[in-house]
Amino acid sequence: MSKNILLPTDFSDNAWSAAVYAMKLYKNEVCTFHFLYSSKMKVSSMTSISNKLVEAIAENAKADLAELKAKVEKEYPNPNHKFEVILSTNILQNAIDVLVEKEAINLIVMGTQGATLAKELMFGSNTVNAIKHSNACPLLVIPNQFSYVEPKEIAFPTDYNRNYGEELDALKDLADLYNSVIRIVHIDTEDHLNATQKQHLALLKLSLEAYECSFHWQPQEGKKAKAIQEFTEALEINMLVMIRYQHSFIENLIKEPIINSIGFHPNIPFLVIPQN
């Protein structure tokens, strides 16, 4: 079945790197990649800008999108892949929401930062907004200047405090691409599970019984972010997968965008799955 991949872009190197990762990840899959650019400016920026200038900016964006499409078709030709370009006058997140529904998008792929953000920011504002508000499909965040590696090792942190249903489909689809091993890790200060957690663990094992999995416990001696970081580095993980639900680690993560205050350095691709 053909996949629809949404690639928001600001024509930065980071956006290009994220697009290249997506094309390599799905090189053997039939896909349509939708490059999206939003030309919508903040109201405060519009007050002193003439209509002619706004039109000129839109025309330049159309030309940049056409150039981007030509570049990708030349540098990454693949009979499995088609490319579409979309110029939107909506603010970016609204444009994403519309296209996810209109084009039946299966996955959004973005870089961690755009073209103009300070290096100390962990996620750019557009990426944070997408993590917060993209509830209809998963979002894959690619670190800046990340060199593609097949995701043979996938980490899936969980606290076993809830049972997962269709949310696991995105994890399974990813593991199917390269017969990946799924490393499930529980991070906690306690060294045992309660009865409810044990039940959720049993159900998770049942749901993933067709996949090669291993189950790990990682002690949390400080911030959970640091424990996740240490786990992914120790096992040479190629991709981190997490489910976003209310009061989850991800919810806390995007409230604290400064790397030094949270201790989380996303140096591998990071798949965020919305809770159904």
mmCIF file of C-alpha atoms in Angstrom:
data_model
loop_
_atom_site.group_PDB
_atom_site.id
_atom_site.type_symbol
_atom_site.label_atom_id
_atom_site.label_comp_id
_atom_site.label_asym_id
_atom_site.label_seq_id
_atom_site.Cartn_x
_atom_site.Cartn_y
_atom_site.Cartn_z
ATOM 1 C CA MET A 1 0.000 0.000 0.000
ATOM 2 C CA SER A 2 1.361 3.397 -0.983
ATOM 3 C CA LYS A 3 2.414 5.755 1.813
ATOM 4 C CA ASN A 4 1.977 9.512 1.954
ATOM 5 C CA ILE A 5 4.834 11.310 3.679
ATOM 6 C CA LEU A 6 4.579 14.998 4.578
ATOM 7 C CA LEU A 7 7.811 17.004 4.534
ATOM 8 C CA PRO A 8 7.361 20.556 5.854
ATOM 9 C CA THR A 9 10.236 22.700 4.591
ATOM 10 C CA ASP A 10 11.715 26.155 5.036
ATOM 11 C CA PHE A 11 14.362 25.377 2.380
ATOM 12 C CA SER A 12 17.037 25.074 5.082
ATOM 13 C CA ASP A 13 19.794 22.466 5.151
ATOM 14 C CA ASN A 14 18.082 20.900 8.172
ATOM 15 C CA ALA A 15 14.808 20.455 6.283
ATOM 16 C CA TRP A 16 16.696 18.993 3.331
ATOM 17 C CA SER A 17 18.526 16.511 5.594
ATOM 18 C CA ALA A 18 15.208 15.373 7.075
ATOM 19 C CA ALA A 19 13.773 14.855 3.586
ATOM 20 C CA VAL A 20 16.815 12.855 2.491
ATOM 21 C CA TYR A 21 16.497 10.645 5.575
ATOM 22 C CA ALA A 22 12.840 9.977 4.758
ATOM 23 C CA MET A 23 13.609 9.059 1.149
ATOM 24 C CA LYS A 24 16.361 6.674 2.217
ATOM 25 C CA LEU A 25 14.238 5.168 4.993
ATOM 26 C CA TYR A 26 11.450 4.355 2.517
ATOM 27 C CA LYS A 27 13.637 3.605 -0.493
ATOM 28 C CA ASN A 28 11.958 0.231 -1.029
ATOM 29 C CA GLU A 29 8.424 1.451 -0.368
ATOM 30 C CA VAL A 30 5.938 3.045 -2.756
ATOM 31 C CA CYS A 31 5.542 6.603 -1.451
ATOM 32 C CA THR A 32 4.375 10.061 -2.366
ATOM 33 C CA PHE A 33 6.397 12.758 -0.645
ATOM 34 C CA HIS A 34 4.560 16.036 -0.133
ATOM 35 C CA PHE A 35 6.873 19.035 0.337
ATOM 36 C CA LEU A 36 4.982 21.785 2.180
ATOM 37 C CA TYR A 37 5.997 25.412 2.540
ATOM 38 C CA SER A 38 3.942 27.976 4.441
ATOM 39 C CA SER A 39 4.283 31.594 3.315
ATOM 40 C CA LYS A 40 2.059 32.889 6.119
ATOM 41 C CA MET A 41 3.734 35.606 8.176
ATOM 42 C CA LYS A 42 2.964 36.860 11.650
ATOM 43 C CA VAL A 43 0.440 39.683 11.757
ATOM 44 C CA SER A 44 3.045 41.987 13.296
ATOM 45 C CA SER A 45 5.269 41.393 10.296
ATOM 46 C CA MET A 46 2.478 42.099 7.841
ATOM 47 C CA THR A 47 1.660 45.629 8.983
ATOM 48 C CA SER A 48 4.466 47.285 7.057
ATOM 49 C CA ILE A 49 4.518 44.935 4.068
ATOM 50 C CA SER A 50 2.710 45.779 0.856
ATOM 51 C CA ASN A 51 0.516 43.355 -1.049
ATOM 52 C CA LYS A 52 2.987 43.440 -3.926
ATOM 53 C CA LEU A 53 5.786 42.305 -1.638
ATOM 54 C CA VAL A 54 3.620 39.518 -0.230
ATOM 55 C CA GLU A 55 2.876 38.382 -3.778
ATOM 56 C CA ALA A 56 6.565 38.511 -4.631
ATOM 57 C CA ILE A 57 7.407 36.380 -1.590
ATOM 58 C CA ALA A 58 4.785 33.826 -2.670
ATOM 59 C CA GLU A 59 6.143 33.749 -6.220
ATOM 60 C CA ASN A 60 9.663 33.213 -4.914
ATOM 61 C CA ALA A 61 8.402 30.381 -2.731
ATOM 62 C CA LYS A 62 6.739 28.743 -5.755
ATOM 63 C CA ALA A 63 10.018 28.969 -7.633
ATOM 64 C CA ASP A 64 11.922 27.523 -4.658
ATOM 65 C CA LEU A 65 9.469 24.626 -4.396
ATOM 66 C CA ALA A 66 9.811 23.880 -8.118
ATOM 67 C CA GLU A 67 13.591 23.955 -7.746
ATOM 68 C CA LEU A 68 13.388 21.668 -4.719
ATOM 69 C CA LYS A 69 11.271 19.152 -6.626
ATOM 70 C CA ALA A 70 13.676 19.204 -9.572
ATOM 71 C CA LYS A 71 16.627 18.717 -7.224
ATOM 72 C CA VAL A 72 15.132 15.752 -5.415
ATOM 73 C CA GLU A 73 14.052 14.051 -8.646
ATOM 74 C CA LYS A 74 17.560 14.460 -10.044
ATOM 75 C CA GLU A 75 19.589 13.501 -6.969
ATOM 76 C CA TYR A 76 17.310 10.772 -5.580
ATOM 77 C CA PRO A 77 15.561 9.117 -8.516
ATOM 78 C CA ASN A 78 13.478 6.165 -7.407
ATOM 79 C CA PRO A 79 10.678 4.453 -9.358
ATOM 80 C CA ASN A 80 8.881 3.877 -6.037
ATOM 81 C CA HIS A 81 8.714 7.573 -5.254
ATOM 82 C CA LYS A 82 6.580 10.503 -6.415
ATOM 83 C CA PHE A 83 6.973 14.103 -5.294
ATOM 84 C CA GLU A 84 4.415 16.844 -4.824
ATOM 85 C CA VAL A 85 4.949 20.441 -3.717
ATOM 86 C CA ILE A 86 2.428 22.562 -1.840
ATOM 87 C CA LEU A 87 2.522 26.289 -1.115
ATOM 88 C CA SER A 88 0.142 27.256 1.685
ATOM 89 C CA THR A 89 -0.969 30.649 2.938
ATOM 90 C CA ASN A 90 -2.096 29.055 6.196
ATOM 91 C CA ILE A 91 0.141 29.149 9.243
ATOM 92 C CA LEU A 92 2.299 26.042 9.149
ATOM 93 C CA GLN A 93 0.532 23.924 11.767
ATOM 94 C CA ASN A 94 -2.892 24.608 10.251
ATOM 95 C CA ALA A 95 -1.499 23.719 6.822
ATOM 96 C CA ILE A 96 -0.116 20.471 8.245
ATOM 97 C CA ASP A 97 -3.462 19.590 9.830
ATOM 98 C CA VAL A 98 -5.330 20.220 6.558
ATOM 99 C CA LEU A 99 -2.921 18.146 4.480
ATOM 100 C CA VAL A 100 -2.809 15.254 6.937
ATOM 101 C CA GLU A 101 -6.540 14.814 6.417
ATOM 102 C CA LYS A 102 -6.743 15.756 2.737
ATOM 103 C CA GLU A 103 -3.848 13.576 1.566
ATOM 104 C CA ALA A 104 -4.247 10.774 4.126
ATOM 105 C CA ILE A 105 -0.746 11.413 5.425
ATOM 106 C CA ASN A 106 0.871 8.437 7.149
ATOM 107 C CA LEU A 107 3.899 10.231 8.573
ATOM 108 C CA ILE A 108 5.253 13.747 9.053
ATOM 109 C CA VAL A 109 9.046 14.140 8.870
ATOM 110 C CA MET A 110 10.774 17.287 10.159
ATOM 111 C CA GLY A 111 14.216 18.461 11.232
ATOM 112 C CA THR A 112 14.764 19.417 14.853
ATOM 113 C CA GLN A 113 15.321 23.061 13.927
ATOM 114 C CA GLY A 114 14.679 25.472 11.101
ATOM 115 C CA ALA A 115 17.067 27.844 9.422
ATOM 116 C CA THR A 116 17.255 30.660 11.964
ATOM 117 C CA LEU A 117 17.048 29.142 15.430
ATOM 118 C CA ALA A 118 19.746 29.344 18.067
ATOM 119 C CA LYS A 119 21.884 26.260 18.536
ATOM 120 C CA GLU A 120 20.969 25.937 22.219
ATOM 121 C CA LEU A 121 17.358 25.201 21.343
ATOM 122 C CA MET A 122 16.571 21.508 21.399
ATOM 123 C CA PHE A 123 13.541 21.739 19.104
ATOM 124 C CA GLY A 124 12.500 24.656 16.951
ATOM 125 C CA SER A 125 9.112 26.249 17.458
ATOM 126 C CA ASN A 126 7.631 24.617 14.341
ATOM 127 C CA THR A 127 8.763 21.185 15.520
ATOM 128 C CA VAL A 128 7.420 21.773 19.028
ATOM 129 C CA ASN A 129 4.055 22.859 17.597
ATOM 130 C CA ALA A 130 3.940 19.764 15.418
ATOM 131 C CA ILE A 131 4.691 17.492 18.381
ATOM 132 C CA LYS A 132 1.999 19.213 20.449
ATOM 133 C CA HIS A 133 -0.742 19.382 17.857
ATOM 134 C CA SER A 134 -0.242 16.645 15.267
ATOM 135 C CA ASN A 135 -2.697 14.140 16.698
ATOM 136 C CA ALA A 136 -3.717 12.323 13.526
ATOM 137 C CA CYS A 137 -0.445 10.670 12.544
ATOM 138 C CA PRO A 138 3.099 10.031 13.813
ATOM 139 C CA LEU A 139 5.876 12.604 13.563
ATOM 140 C CA LEU A 140 9.484 11.673 12.869
ATOM 141 C CA VAL A 141 12.046 14.249 14.012
ATOM 142 C CA ILE A 142 15.499 14.081 12.420
ATOM 143 C CA PRO A 143 18.512 15.640 14.178
ATOM 144 C CA ASN A 144 20.383 18.284 12.249
ATOM 145 C CA GLN A 145 23.067 16.939 9.918
ATOM 146 C CA PHE A 146 22.218 13.349 10.825
ATOM 147 C CA SER A 147 23.829 10.783 8.525
ATOM 148 C CA TYR A 148 21.385 8.079 7.514
ATOM 149 C CA VAL A 149 21.675 4.704 9.230
ATOM 150 C CA GLU A 150 19.133 1.924 8.771
ATOM 151 C CA PRO A 151 17.101 1.713 12.001
ATOM 152 C CA LYS A 152 18.055 -1.838 12.908
ATOM 153 C CA GLU A 153 17.915 -1.041 16.621
ATOM 154 C CA ILE A 154 14.807 0.734 17.920
ATOM 155 C CA ALA A 155 14.335 1.861 21.521
ATOM 156 C CA PHE A 156 10.844 2.068 22.974
ATOM 157 C CA PRO A 157 10.699 3.505 26.515
ATOM 158 C CA THR A 158 7.556 2.744 28.513
ATOM 159 C CA ASP A 159 6.444 2.989 32.120
ATOM 160 C CA TYR A 160 3.911 0.133 31.708
ATOM 161 C CA ASN A 161 1.243 2.345 33.244
ATOM 162 C CA ARG A 162 -1.098 1.991 30.269
ATOM 163 C CA ASN A 163 -2.060 -0.529 27.665
ATOM 164 C CA TYR A 164 -1.260 0.338 24.058
ATOM 165 C CA GLY A 165 -3.579 -0.396 21.163
ATOM 166 C CA GLU A 166 -3.313 0.879 17.606
ATOM 167 C CA GLU A 167 -0.511 3.251 18.654
ATOM 168 C CA LEU A 168 1.867 0.308 18.295
ATOM 169 C CA ASP A 169 1.084 0.007 14.573
ATOM 170 C CA ALA A 170 3.528 2.805 13.743
ATOM 171 C CA LEU A 171 6.260 1.054 15.731
ATOM 172 C CA LYS A 172 5.511 -2.241 13.998
ATOM 173 C CA ASP A 173 5.491 -0.628 10.545
ATOM 174 C CA LEU A 174 8.892 0.861 11.258
ATOM 175 C CA ALA A 175 10.321 -2.431 12.520
ATOM 176 C CA ASP A 176 8.978 -4.209 9.431
ATOM 177 C CA LEU A 177 11.062 -2.027 7.108
ATOM 178 C CA TYR A 178 14.416 -3.519 8.154
ATOM 179 C CA ASN A 179 13.498 -6.406 10.467
ATOM 180 C CA SER A 180 14.543 -4.208 13.351
ATOM 181 C CA VAL A 181 15.016 -5.308 16.920
ATOM 182 C CA ILE A 182 12.755 -3.468 19.365
ATOM 183 C CA ARG A 183 14.414 -2.696 22.693
ATOM 184 C CA ILE A 184 11.695 -1.999 25.248
ATOM 185 C CA VAL A 185 13.090 -0.123 28.237
ATOM 186 C CA HIS A 186 11.473 0.673 31.558
ATOM 187 C CA ILE A 187 13.084 3.579 33.383
ATOM 188 C CA ASP A 188 12.273 3.906 37.062
ATOM 189 C CA THR A 189 13.710 4.331 40.524
ATOM 190 C CA GLU A 190 11.813 1.195 41.601
ATOM 191 C CA ASP A 191 13.199 -2.229 40.739
ATOM 192 C CA HIS A 192 9.837 -3.992 40.532
ATOM 193 C CA LEU A 193 6.485 -3.615 38.766
ATOM 194 C CA ASN A 194 3.088 -3.462 40.405
ATOM 195 C CA ALA A 195 0.245 -5.760 39.358
ATOM 196 C CA THR A 196 -1.170 -3.326 36.800
ATOM 197 C CA GLN A 197 2.236 -2.758 35.221
ATOM 198 C CA LYS A 198 2.821 -6.506 35.012
ATOM 199 C CA GLN A 199 -0.477 -6.910 33.196
ATOM 200 C CA HIS A 200 0.425 -4.177 30.697
ATOM 201 C CA LEU A 201 3.843 -5.769 30.181
ATOM 202 C CA ALA A 202 2.199 -9.108 29.401
ATOM 203 C CA LEU A 203 -0.149 -7.453 26.891
ATOM 204 C CA LEU A 204 2.761 -5.605 25.264
ATOM 205 C CA LYS A 205 4.674 -8.874 24.857
ATOM 206 C CA LEU A 206 1.597 -10.427 23.280
ATOM 207 C CA SER A 207 1.159 -7.524 20.867
ATOM 208 C CA LEU A 208 4.811 -7.690 19.785
ATOM 209 C CA GLU A 209 5.178 -11.475 19.766
ATOM 210 C CA ALA A 210 5.859 -11.509 15.999
ATOM 211 C CA TYR A 211 8.826 -9.152 16.431
ATOM 212 C CA GLU A 212 12.302 -9.615 17.814
ATOM 213 C CA CYS A 213 12.214 -7.783 21.133
ATOM 214 C CA SER A 214 14.227 -7.464 24.295
ATOM 215 C CA PHE A 215 13.070 -6.012 27.608
ATOM 216 C CA HIS A 216 15.290 -3.839 29.765
ATOM 217 C CA TRP A 217 15.156 -1.982 33.047
ATOM 218 C CA GLN A 218 17.187 1.214 33.292
ATOM 219 C CA PRO A 219 17.657 2.752 36.745
ATOM 220 C CA GLN A 220 16.678 6.397 36.995
ATOM 221 C CA GLU A 221 19.231 8.104 39.207
ATOM 222 C CA GLY A 222 18.523 11.605 37.926
ATOM 223 C CA LYS A 223 16.389 12.952 35.122
ATOM 224 C CA LYS A 224 14.542 10.456 32.953
ATOM 225 C CA ALA A 225 15.955 12.198 29.888
ATOM 226 C CA LYS A 226 19.483 11.309 30.944
ATOM 227 C CA ALA A 227 18.536 7.650 31.499
ATOM 228 C CA ILE A 228 17.004 7.458 28.019
ATOM 229 C CA GLN A 229 20.107 9.086 26.560
ATOM 230 C CA GLU A 230 22.406 6.629 28.310
ATOM 231 C CA PHE A 231 20.332 3.663 27.196
ATOM 232 C CA THR A 232 20.292 4.671 23.519
ATOM 233 C CA GLU A 233 24.044 5.268 23.550
ATOM 234 C CA ALA A 234 24.913 2.050 25.404
ATOM 235 C CA LEU A 235 22.926 -0.138 22.995
ATOM 236 C CA GLU A 236 23.830 1.902 19.884
ATOM 237 C CA ILE A 237 20.164 2.583 19.157
ATOM 238 C CA ASN A 238 19.329 3.938 15.684
ATOM 239 C CA MET A 239 15.877 5.340 16.450
ATOM 240 C CA LEU A 240 13.914 6.330 19.529
ATOM 241 C CA VAL A 241 10.145 5.737 19.517
ATOM 242 C CA MET A 242 7.806 7.188 22.115
ATOM 243 C CA ILE A 243 4.044 7.563 22.499
ATOM 244 C CA ARG A 244 2.758 10.992 23.472
ATOM 245 C CA TYR A 245 -0.037 10.967 26.000
ATOM 246 C CA GLN A 246 -1.143 13.399 28.687
ATOM 247 C CA HIS A 247 1.523 14.018 31.351
ATOM 248 C CA SER A 248 4.037 11.910 29.416
ATOM 249 C CA PHE A 249 7.785 12.493 29.231
ATOM 250 C CA ILE A 250 7.329 14.092 25.802
ATOM 251 C CA GLU A 251 4.807 16.577 27.164
ATOM 252 C CA ASN A 252 7.375 17.698 29.742
ATOM 253 C CA LEU A 253 10.127 17.682 27.152
ATOM 254 C CA ILE A 254 8.504 20.205 24.840
ATOM 255 C CA LYS A 255 7.789 22.553 27.721
ATOM 256 C CA GLU A 256 11.523 22.839 28.373
ATOM 257 C CA PRO A 257 13.181 23.597 25.034
ATOM 258 C CA ILE A 258 16.648 24.419 26.364
ATOM 259 C CA ILE A 259 18.979 21.435 26.139
ATOM 260 C CA ASN A 260 20.903 22.218 29.323
ATOM 261 C CA SER A 261 17.764 22.432 31.461
ATOM 262 C CA ILE A 262 16.350 19.074 30.415
ATOM 263 C CA GLY A 263 19.467 17.049 29.600
ATOM 264 C CA PHE A 264 18.036 15.530 26.425
ATOM 265 C CA HIS A 265 20.095 15.633 23.236
ATOM 266 C CA PRO A 266 18.165 14.096 20.331
ATOM 267 C CA ASN A 267 21.140 12.764 18.370
ATOM 268 C CA ILE A 268 19.153 9.982 16.694
ATOM 269 C CA PRO A 269 15.806 10.095 14.856
ATOM 270 C CA PHE A 270 12.903 10.395 17.251
ATOM 271 C CA LEU A 271 9.446 9.058 16.329
ATOM 272 C CA VAL A 272 6.558 10.574 18.286
ATOM 273 C CA ILE A 273 3.308 8.610 18.112
ATOM 274 C CA PRO A 274 0.087 10.326 19.222
ATOM 275 C CA GLN A 275 -2.146 8.412 21.594
ATOM 276 C CA ASN A 276 -5.390 7.268 19.994
#
